[in-house]
PDB file of C-alpha atoms and ligand atoms in Angstrom:
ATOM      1  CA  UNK A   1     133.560 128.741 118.615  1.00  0.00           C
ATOM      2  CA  UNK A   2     130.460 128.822 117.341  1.00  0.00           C
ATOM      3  CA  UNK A   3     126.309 127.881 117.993  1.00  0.00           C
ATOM      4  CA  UNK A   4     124.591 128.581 114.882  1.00  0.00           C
ATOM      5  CA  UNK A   5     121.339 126.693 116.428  1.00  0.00           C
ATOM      6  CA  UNK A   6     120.373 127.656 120.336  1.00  0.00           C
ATOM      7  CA  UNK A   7     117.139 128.142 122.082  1.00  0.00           C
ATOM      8  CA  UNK A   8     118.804 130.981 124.165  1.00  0.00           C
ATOM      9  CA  UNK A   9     115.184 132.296 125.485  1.00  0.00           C
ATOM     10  CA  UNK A  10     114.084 128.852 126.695  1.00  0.00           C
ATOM     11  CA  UNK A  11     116.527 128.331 129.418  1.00  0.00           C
ATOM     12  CA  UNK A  12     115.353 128.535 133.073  1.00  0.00           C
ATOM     13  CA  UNK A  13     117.470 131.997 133.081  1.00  0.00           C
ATOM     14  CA  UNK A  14     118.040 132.944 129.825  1.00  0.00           C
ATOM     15  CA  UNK A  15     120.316 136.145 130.493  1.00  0.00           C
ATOM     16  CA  UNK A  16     122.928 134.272 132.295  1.00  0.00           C
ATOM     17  CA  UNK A  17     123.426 131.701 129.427  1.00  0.00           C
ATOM     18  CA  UNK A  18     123.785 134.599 127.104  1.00  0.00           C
ATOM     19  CA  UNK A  19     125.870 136.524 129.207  1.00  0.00           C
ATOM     20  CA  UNK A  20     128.502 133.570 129.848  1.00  0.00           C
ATOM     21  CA  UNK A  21     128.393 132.745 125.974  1.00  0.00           C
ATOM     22  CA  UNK A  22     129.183 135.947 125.452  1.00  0.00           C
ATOM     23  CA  UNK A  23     131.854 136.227 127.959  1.00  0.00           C
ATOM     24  CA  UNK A  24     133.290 132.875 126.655  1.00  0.00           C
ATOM     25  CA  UNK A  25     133.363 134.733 123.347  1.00  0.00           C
ATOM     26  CA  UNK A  26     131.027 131.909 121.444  1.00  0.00           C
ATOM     27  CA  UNK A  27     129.200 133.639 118.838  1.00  0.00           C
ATOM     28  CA  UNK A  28     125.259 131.949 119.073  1.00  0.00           C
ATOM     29  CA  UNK A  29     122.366 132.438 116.452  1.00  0.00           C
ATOM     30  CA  UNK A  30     120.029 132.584 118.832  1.00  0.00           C
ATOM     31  CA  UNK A  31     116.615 131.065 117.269  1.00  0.00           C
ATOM     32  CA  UNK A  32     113.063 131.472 117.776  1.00  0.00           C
ATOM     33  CA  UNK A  33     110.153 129.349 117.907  1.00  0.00           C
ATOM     34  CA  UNK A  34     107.525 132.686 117.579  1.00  0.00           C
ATOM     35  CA  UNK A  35     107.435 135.584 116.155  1.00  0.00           C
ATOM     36  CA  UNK A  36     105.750 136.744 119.630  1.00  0.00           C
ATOM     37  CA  UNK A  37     108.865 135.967 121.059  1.00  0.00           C
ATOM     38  CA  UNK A  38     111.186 138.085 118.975  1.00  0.00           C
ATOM     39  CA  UNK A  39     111.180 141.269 121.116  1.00  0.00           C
ATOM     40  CA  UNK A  40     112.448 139.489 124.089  1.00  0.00           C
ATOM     41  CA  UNK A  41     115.035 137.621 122.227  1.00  0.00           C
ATOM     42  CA  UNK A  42     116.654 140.366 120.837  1.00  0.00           C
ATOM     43  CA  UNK A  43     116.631 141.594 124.317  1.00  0.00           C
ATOM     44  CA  UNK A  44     119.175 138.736 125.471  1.00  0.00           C
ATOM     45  CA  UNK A  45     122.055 140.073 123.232  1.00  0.00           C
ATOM     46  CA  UNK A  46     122.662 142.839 125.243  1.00  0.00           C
ATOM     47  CA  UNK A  47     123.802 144.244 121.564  1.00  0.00           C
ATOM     48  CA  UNK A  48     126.155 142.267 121.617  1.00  0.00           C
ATOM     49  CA  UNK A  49     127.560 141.106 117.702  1.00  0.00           C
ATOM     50  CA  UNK A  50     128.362 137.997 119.221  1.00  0.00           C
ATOM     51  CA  UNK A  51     124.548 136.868 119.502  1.00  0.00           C
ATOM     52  CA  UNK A  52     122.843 137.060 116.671  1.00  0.00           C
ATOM     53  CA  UNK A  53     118.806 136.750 116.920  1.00  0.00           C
ATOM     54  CA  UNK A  54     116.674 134.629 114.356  1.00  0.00           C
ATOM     55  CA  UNK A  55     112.994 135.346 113.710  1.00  0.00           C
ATOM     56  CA  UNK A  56     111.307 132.182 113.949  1.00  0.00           C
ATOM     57  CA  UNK A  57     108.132 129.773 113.427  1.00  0.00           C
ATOM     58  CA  UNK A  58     108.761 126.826 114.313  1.00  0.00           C
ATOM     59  CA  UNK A  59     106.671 123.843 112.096  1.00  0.00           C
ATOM     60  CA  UNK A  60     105.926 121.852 115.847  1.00  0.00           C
ATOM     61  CA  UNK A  61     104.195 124.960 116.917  1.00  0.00           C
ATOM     62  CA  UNK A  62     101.986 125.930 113.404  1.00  0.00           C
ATOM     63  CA  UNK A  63      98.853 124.468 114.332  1.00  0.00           C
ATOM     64  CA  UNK A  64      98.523 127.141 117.187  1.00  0.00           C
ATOM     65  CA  UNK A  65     100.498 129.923 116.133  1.00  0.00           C
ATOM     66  CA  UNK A  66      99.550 130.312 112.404  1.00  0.00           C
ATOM     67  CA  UNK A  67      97.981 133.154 112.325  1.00  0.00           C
ATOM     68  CA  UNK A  68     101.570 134.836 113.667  1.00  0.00           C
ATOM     69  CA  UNK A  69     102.630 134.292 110.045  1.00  0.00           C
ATOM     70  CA  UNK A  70     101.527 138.583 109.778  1.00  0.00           C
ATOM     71  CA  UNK A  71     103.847 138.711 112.391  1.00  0.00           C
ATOM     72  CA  UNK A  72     106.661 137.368 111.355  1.00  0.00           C
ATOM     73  CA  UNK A  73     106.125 139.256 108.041  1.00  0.00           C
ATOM     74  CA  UNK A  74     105.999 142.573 109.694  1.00  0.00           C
ATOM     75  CA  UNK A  75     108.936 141.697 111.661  1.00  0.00           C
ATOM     76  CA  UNK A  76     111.462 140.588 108.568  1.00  0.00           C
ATOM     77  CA  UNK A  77     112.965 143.974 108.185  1.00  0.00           C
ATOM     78  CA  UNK A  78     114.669 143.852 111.040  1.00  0.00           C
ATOM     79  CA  UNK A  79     117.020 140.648 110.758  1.00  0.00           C
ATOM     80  CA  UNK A  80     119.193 138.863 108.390  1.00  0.00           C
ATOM     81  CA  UNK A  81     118.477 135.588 110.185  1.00  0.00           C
ATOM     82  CA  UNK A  82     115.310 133.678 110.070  1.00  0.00           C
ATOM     83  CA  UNK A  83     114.835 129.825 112.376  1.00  0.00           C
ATOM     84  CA  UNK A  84     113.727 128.080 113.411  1.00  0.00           C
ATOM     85  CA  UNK A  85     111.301 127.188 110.464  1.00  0.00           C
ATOM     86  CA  UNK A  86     110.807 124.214 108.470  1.00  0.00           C
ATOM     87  CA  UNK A  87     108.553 121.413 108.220  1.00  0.00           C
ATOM     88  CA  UNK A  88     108.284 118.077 111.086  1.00  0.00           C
ATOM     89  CA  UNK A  89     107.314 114.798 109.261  1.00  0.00           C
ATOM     90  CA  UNK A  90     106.972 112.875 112.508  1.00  0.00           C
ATOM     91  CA  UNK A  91     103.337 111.467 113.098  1.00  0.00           C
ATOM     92  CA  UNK A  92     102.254 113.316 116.534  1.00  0.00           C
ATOM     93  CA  UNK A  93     102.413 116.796 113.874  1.00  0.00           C
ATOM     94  CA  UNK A  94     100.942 115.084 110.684  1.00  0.00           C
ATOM     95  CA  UNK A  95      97.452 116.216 111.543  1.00  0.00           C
ATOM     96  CA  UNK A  96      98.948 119.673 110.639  1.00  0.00           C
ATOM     97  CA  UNK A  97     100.871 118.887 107.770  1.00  0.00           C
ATOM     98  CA  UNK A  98      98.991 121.314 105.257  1.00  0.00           C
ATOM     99  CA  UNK A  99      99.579 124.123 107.444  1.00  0.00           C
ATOM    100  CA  UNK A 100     103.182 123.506 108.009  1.00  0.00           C
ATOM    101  CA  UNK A 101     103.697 123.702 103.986  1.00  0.00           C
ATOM    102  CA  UNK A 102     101.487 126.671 103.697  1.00  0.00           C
ATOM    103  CA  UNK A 103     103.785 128.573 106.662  1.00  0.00           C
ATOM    104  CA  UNK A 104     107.173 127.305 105.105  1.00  0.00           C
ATOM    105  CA  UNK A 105     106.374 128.600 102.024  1.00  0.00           C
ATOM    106  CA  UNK A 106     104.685 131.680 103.070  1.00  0.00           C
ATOM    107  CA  UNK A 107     108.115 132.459 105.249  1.00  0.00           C
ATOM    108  CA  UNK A 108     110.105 131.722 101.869  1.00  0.00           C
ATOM    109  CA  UNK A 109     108.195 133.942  99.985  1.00  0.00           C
ATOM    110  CA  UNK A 110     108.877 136.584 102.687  1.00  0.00           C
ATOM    111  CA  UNK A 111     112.504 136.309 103.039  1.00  0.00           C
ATOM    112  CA  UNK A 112     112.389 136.376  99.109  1.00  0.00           C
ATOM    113  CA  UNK A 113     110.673 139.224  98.759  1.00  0.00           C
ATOM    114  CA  UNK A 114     112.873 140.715 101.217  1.00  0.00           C
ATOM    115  CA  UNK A 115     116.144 140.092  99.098  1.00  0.00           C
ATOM    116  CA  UNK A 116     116.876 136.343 100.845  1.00  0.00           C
ATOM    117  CA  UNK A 117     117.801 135.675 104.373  1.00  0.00           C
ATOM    118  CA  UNK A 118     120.493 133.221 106.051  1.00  0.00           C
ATOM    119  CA  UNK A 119     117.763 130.473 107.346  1.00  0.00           C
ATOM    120  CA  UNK A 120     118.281 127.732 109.811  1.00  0.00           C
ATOM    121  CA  UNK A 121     115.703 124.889 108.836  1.00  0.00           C
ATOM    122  CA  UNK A 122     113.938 122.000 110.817  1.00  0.00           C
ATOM    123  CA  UNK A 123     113.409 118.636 108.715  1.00  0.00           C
ATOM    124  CA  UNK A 124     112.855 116.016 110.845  1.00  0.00           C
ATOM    125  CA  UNK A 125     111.238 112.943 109.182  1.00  0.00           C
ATOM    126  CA  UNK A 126     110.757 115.671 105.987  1.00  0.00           C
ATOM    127  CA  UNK A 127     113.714 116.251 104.086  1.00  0.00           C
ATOM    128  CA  UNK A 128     112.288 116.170 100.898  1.00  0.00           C
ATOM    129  CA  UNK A 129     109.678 117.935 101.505  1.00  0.00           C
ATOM    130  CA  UNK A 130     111.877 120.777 103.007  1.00  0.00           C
ATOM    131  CA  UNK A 131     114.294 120.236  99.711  1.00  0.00           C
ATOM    132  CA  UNK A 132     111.043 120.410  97.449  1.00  0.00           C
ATOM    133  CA  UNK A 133     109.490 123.934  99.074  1.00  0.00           C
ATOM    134  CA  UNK A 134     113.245 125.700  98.907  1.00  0.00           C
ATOM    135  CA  UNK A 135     113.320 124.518  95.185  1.00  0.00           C
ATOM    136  CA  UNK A 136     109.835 125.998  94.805  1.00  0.00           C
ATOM    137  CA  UNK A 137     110.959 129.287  96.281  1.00  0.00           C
ATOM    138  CA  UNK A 138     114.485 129.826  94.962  1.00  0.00           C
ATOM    139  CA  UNK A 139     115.974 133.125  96.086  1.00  0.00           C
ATOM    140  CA  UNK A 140     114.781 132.841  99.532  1.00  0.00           C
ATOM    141  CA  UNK A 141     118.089 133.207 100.661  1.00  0.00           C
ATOM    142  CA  UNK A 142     121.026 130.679 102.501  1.00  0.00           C
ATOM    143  CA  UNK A 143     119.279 127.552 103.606  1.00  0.00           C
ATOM    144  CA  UNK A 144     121.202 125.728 106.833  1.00  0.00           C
ATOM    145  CA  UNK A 145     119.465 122.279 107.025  1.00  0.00           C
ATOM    146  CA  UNK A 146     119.918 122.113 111.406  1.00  0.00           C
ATOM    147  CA  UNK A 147     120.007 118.509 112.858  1.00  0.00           C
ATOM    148  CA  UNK A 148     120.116 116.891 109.375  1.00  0.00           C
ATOM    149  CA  UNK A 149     118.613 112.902 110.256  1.00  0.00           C
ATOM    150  CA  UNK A 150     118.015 112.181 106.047  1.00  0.00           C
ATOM    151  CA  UNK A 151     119.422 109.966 103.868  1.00  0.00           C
ATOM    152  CA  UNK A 152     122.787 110.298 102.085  1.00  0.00           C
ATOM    153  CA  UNK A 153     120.862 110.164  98.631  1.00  0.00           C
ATOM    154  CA  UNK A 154     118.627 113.404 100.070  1.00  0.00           C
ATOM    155  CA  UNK A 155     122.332 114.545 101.519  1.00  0.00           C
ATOM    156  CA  UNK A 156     123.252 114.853  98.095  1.00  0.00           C
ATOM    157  CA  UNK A 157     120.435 116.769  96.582  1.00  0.00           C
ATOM    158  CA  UNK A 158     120.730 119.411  99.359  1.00  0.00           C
ATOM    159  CA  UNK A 159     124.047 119.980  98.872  1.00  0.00           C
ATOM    160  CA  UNK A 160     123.235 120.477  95.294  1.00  0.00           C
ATOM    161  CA  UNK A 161     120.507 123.085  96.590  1.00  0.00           C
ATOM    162  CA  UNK A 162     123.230 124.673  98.037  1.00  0.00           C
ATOM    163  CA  UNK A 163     122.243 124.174 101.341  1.00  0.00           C
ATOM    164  CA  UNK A 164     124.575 124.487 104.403  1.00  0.00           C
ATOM    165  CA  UNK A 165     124.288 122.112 107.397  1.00  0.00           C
ATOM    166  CA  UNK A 166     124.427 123.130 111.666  1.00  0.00           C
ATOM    167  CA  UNK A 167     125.756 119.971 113.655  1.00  0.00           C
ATOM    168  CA  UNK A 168     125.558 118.893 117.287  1.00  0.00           C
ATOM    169  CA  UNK A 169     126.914 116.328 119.342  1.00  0.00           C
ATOM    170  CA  UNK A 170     123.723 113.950 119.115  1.00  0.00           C
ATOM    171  CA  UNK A 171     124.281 113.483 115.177  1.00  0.00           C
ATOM    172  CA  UNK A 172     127.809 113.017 115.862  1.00  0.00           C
ATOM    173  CA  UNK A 173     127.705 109.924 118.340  1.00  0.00           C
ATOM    174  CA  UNK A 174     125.458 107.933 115.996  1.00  0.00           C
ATOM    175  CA  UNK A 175     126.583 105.703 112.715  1.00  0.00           C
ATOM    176  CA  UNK A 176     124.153 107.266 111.010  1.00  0.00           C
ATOM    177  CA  UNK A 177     124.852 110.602 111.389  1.00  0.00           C
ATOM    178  CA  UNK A 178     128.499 109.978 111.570  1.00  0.00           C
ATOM    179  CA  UNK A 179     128.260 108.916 108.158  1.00  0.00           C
ATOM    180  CA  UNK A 180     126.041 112.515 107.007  1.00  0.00           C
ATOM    181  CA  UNK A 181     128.189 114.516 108.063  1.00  0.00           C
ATOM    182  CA  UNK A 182     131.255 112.980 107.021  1.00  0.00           C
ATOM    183  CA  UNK A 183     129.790 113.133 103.270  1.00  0.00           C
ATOM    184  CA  UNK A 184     128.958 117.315 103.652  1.00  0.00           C
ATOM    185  CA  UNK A 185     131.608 119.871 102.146  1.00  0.00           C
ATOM    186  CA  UNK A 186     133.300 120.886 104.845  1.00  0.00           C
ATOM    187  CA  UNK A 187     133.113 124.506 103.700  1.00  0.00           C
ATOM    188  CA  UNK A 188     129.173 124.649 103.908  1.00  0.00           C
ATOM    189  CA  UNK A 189     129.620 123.146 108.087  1.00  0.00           C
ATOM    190  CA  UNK A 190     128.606 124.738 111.339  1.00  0.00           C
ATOM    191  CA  UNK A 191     128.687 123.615 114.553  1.00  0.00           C
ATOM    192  CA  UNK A 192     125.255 124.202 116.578  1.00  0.00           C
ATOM    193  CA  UNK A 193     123.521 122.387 120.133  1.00  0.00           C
ATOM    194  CA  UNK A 194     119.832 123.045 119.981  1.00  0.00           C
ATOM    195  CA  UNK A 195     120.198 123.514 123.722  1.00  0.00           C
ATOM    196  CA  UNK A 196     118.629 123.221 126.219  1.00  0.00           C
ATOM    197  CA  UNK A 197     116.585 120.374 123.894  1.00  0.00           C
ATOM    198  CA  UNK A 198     120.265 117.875 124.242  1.00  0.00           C
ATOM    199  CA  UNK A 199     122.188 116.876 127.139  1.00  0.00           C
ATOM    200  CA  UNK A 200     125.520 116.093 128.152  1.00  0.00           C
ATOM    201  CA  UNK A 201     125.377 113.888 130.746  1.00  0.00           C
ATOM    202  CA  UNK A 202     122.097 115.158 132.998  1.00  0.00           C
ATOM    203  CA  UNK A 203     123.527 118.823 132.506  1.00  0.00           C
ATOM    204  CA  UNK A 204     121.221 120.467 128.894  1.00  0.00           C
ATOM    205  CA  UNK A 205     123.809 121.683 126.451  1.00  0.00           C
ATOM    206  CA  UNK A 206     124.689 125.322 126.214  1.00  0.00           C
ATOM    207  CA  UNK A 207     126.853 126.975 123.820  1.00  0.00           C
ATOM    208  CA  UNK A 208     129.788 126.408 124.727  1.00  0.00           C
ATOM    209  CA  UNK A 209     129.275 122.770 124.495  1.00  0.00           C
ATOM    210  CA  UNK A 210     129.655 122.971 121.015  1.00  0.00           C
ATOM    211  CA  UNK A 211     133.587 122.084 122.135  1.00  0.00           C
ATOM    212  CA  UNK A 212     132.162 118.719 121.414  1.00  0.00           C
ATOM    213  CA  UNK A 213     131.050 118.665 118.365  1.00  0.00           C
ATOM    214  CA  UNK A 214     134.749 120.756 117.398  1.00  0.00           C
ATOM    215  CA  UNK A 215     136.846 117.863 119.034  1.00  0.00           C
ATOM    216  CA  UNK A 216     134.221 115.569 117.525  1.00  0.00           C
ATOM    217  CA  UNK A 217     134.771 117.471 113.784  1.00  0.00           C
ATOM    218  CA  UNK A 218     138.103 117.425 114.162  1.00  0.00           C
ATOM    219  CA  UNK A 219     138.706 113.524 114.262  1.00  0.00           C
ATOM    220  CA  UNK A 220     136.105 113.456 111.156  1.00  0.00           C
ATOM    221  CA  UNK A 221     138.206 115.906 109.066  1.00  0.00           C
ATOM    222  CA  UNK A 222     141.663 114.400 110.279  1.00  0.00           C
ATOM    223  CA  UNK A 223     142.924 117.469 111.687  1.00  0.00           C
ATOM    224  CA  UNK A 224     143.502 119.737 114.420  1.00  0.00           C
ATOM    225  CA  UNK A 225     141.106 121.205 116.838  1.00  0.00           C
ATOM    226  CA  UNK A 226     143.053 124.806 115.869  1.00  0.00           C
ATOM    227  CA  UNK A 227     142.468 124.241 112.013  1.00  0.00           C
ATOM    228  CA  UNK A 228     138.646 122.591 112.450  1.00  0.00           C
ATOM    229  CA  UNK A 229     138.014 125.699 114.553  1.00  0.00           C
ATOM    230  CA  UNK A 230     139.652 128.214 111.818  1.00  0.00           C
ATOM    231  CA  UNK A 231     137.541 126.009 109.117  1.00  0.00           C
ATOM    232  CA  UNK A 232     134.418 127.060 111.086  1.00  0.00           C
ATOM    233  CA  UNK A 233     134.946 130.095 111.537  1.00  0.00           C
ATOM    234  CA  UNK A 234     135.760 131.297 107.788  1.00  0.00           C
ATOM    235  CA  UNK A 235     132.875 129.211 107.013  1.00  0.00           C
ATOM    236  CA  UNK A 236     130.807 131.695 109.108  1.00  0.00           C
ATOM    237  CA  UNK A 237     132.210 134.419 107.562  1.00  0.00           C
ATOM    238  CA  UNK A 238     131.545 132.941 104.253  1.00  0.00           C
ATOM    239  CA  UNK A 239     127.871 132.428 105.399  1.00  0.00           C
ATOM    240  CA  UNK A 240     127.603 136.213 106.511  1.00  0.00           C
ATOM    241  CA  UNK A 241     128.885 137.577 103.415  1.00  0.00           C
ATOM    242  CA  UNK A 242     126.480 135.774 101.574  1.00  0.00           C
ATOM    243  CA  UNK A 243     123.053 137.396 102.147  1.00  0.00           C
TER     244      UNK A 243
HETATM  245 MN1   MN B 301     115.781 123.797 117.528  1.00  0.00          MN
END
């Protein structure tokens, strides 16, 4: 199974999660919210191939950690994944809105100038936006929209962007995201749980909740848990063998 979108380093013990993931035999791309925070994330693998560590700035966190954009740049050379980044539409980050496009498209410049990266991307309340910067920076690499929340029209023209899309439980137990991710090619899925930042019941999601979201898939697709799992996992290998 697989967690293509997991705060590993922001559980209360971080090395245990990993550890039983690993042991489990869930493959995680394990993101990052700051550059700062790369060194220690990589640290959680335990070199393992099965976690796989994304350099990250997340848009929520721009207005105090811009200046880590050097950072991030220095750091590039040294994965093929980049996440969380993206833009946050949502009012309580609007007073940094400028700075959040100036980052996004500062990181897309970066992974393009480093030959394009596989990228898992934030859009909440911005989907347009997000669509508009990646179309202003083509080559930046493989764009996974994470937690999609747009509109099937914006669906469409992200698809057509070529991006990918990372779901979770939450998107799957609502109408409206029931009805996104029912109209994505199933070849360009992933399953993901942004743990610890969803639940299932009072317990925060780790990876190997993503069970869910396979059993959930699975009903979605009209076919086995087996084949939804093989689906997944060719699709990761897809993903991999494209940057
Ligand atoms: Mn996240």
């Amino acid at each position: 199974m697989i967690d293509f979108h997991c705060h590993l380093d922001l559980y209360p013990d971080p090395h245990a999660v990993a550890r039983e993931a690993i042991s489990r035999g869930i493959r995680v791309l394990s993101v990052t919210t700051t550059p700062s925070a790369w060194r220690g994330t990589v640290g959680l693998s335990n070199s393992s191939p099965q976690i796989m560590t994304a350099l990250g700035l997340h848009p929520q966190l721009v207005g105090d950690r811009m200046r880590e954009l050097k950072t991030f740049e220095q750091l590039i050379e040294e994965t093929r994944f980049v996440g969380e980044i993206g833009l946050d539409g949502a009012p309580e980050y609007a007073e940094y809105w400028g700075d959040q496009e100036k980052v996004f498209d500062g990181i897309l410049r970066i992974c393009r100038a480093a030959g394009g990266r596989i990228m898992t991307i934030h859009s909440r309340r911005a989907t347009n936006p997000v669509l508009n910067a990646l179309e202003a920076v083509l080559g930046a690499g493989t764009p996974i929209l994470h937690w999609y929340s747009g509109t099937i029209k914006e669906l469409r023209r992200a698809i057509d962007l070529g991006c990918w899309f990372s779901v979770n439980h939450a998107m799957l137990t609502t109408g409206r995201g029931l009805k996104a991710v029912s109209a994505m090619p199933r070849t360009r899925v992933l399953t993901e749980t942004d743990g610890p930042f969803t639940w299932v019941g009072s317990e925060t999601m780790k990876p190997w909740h993503v069970e869910l979201s396979l059993a959930k898939l699975a009903e979605i697709w009209e076919i086995t848990v087996d084949a939804t799992n093989t689906q997944l996992n060719q699709n990761l290998e897809s993903l991999l063998s494209s940057q």
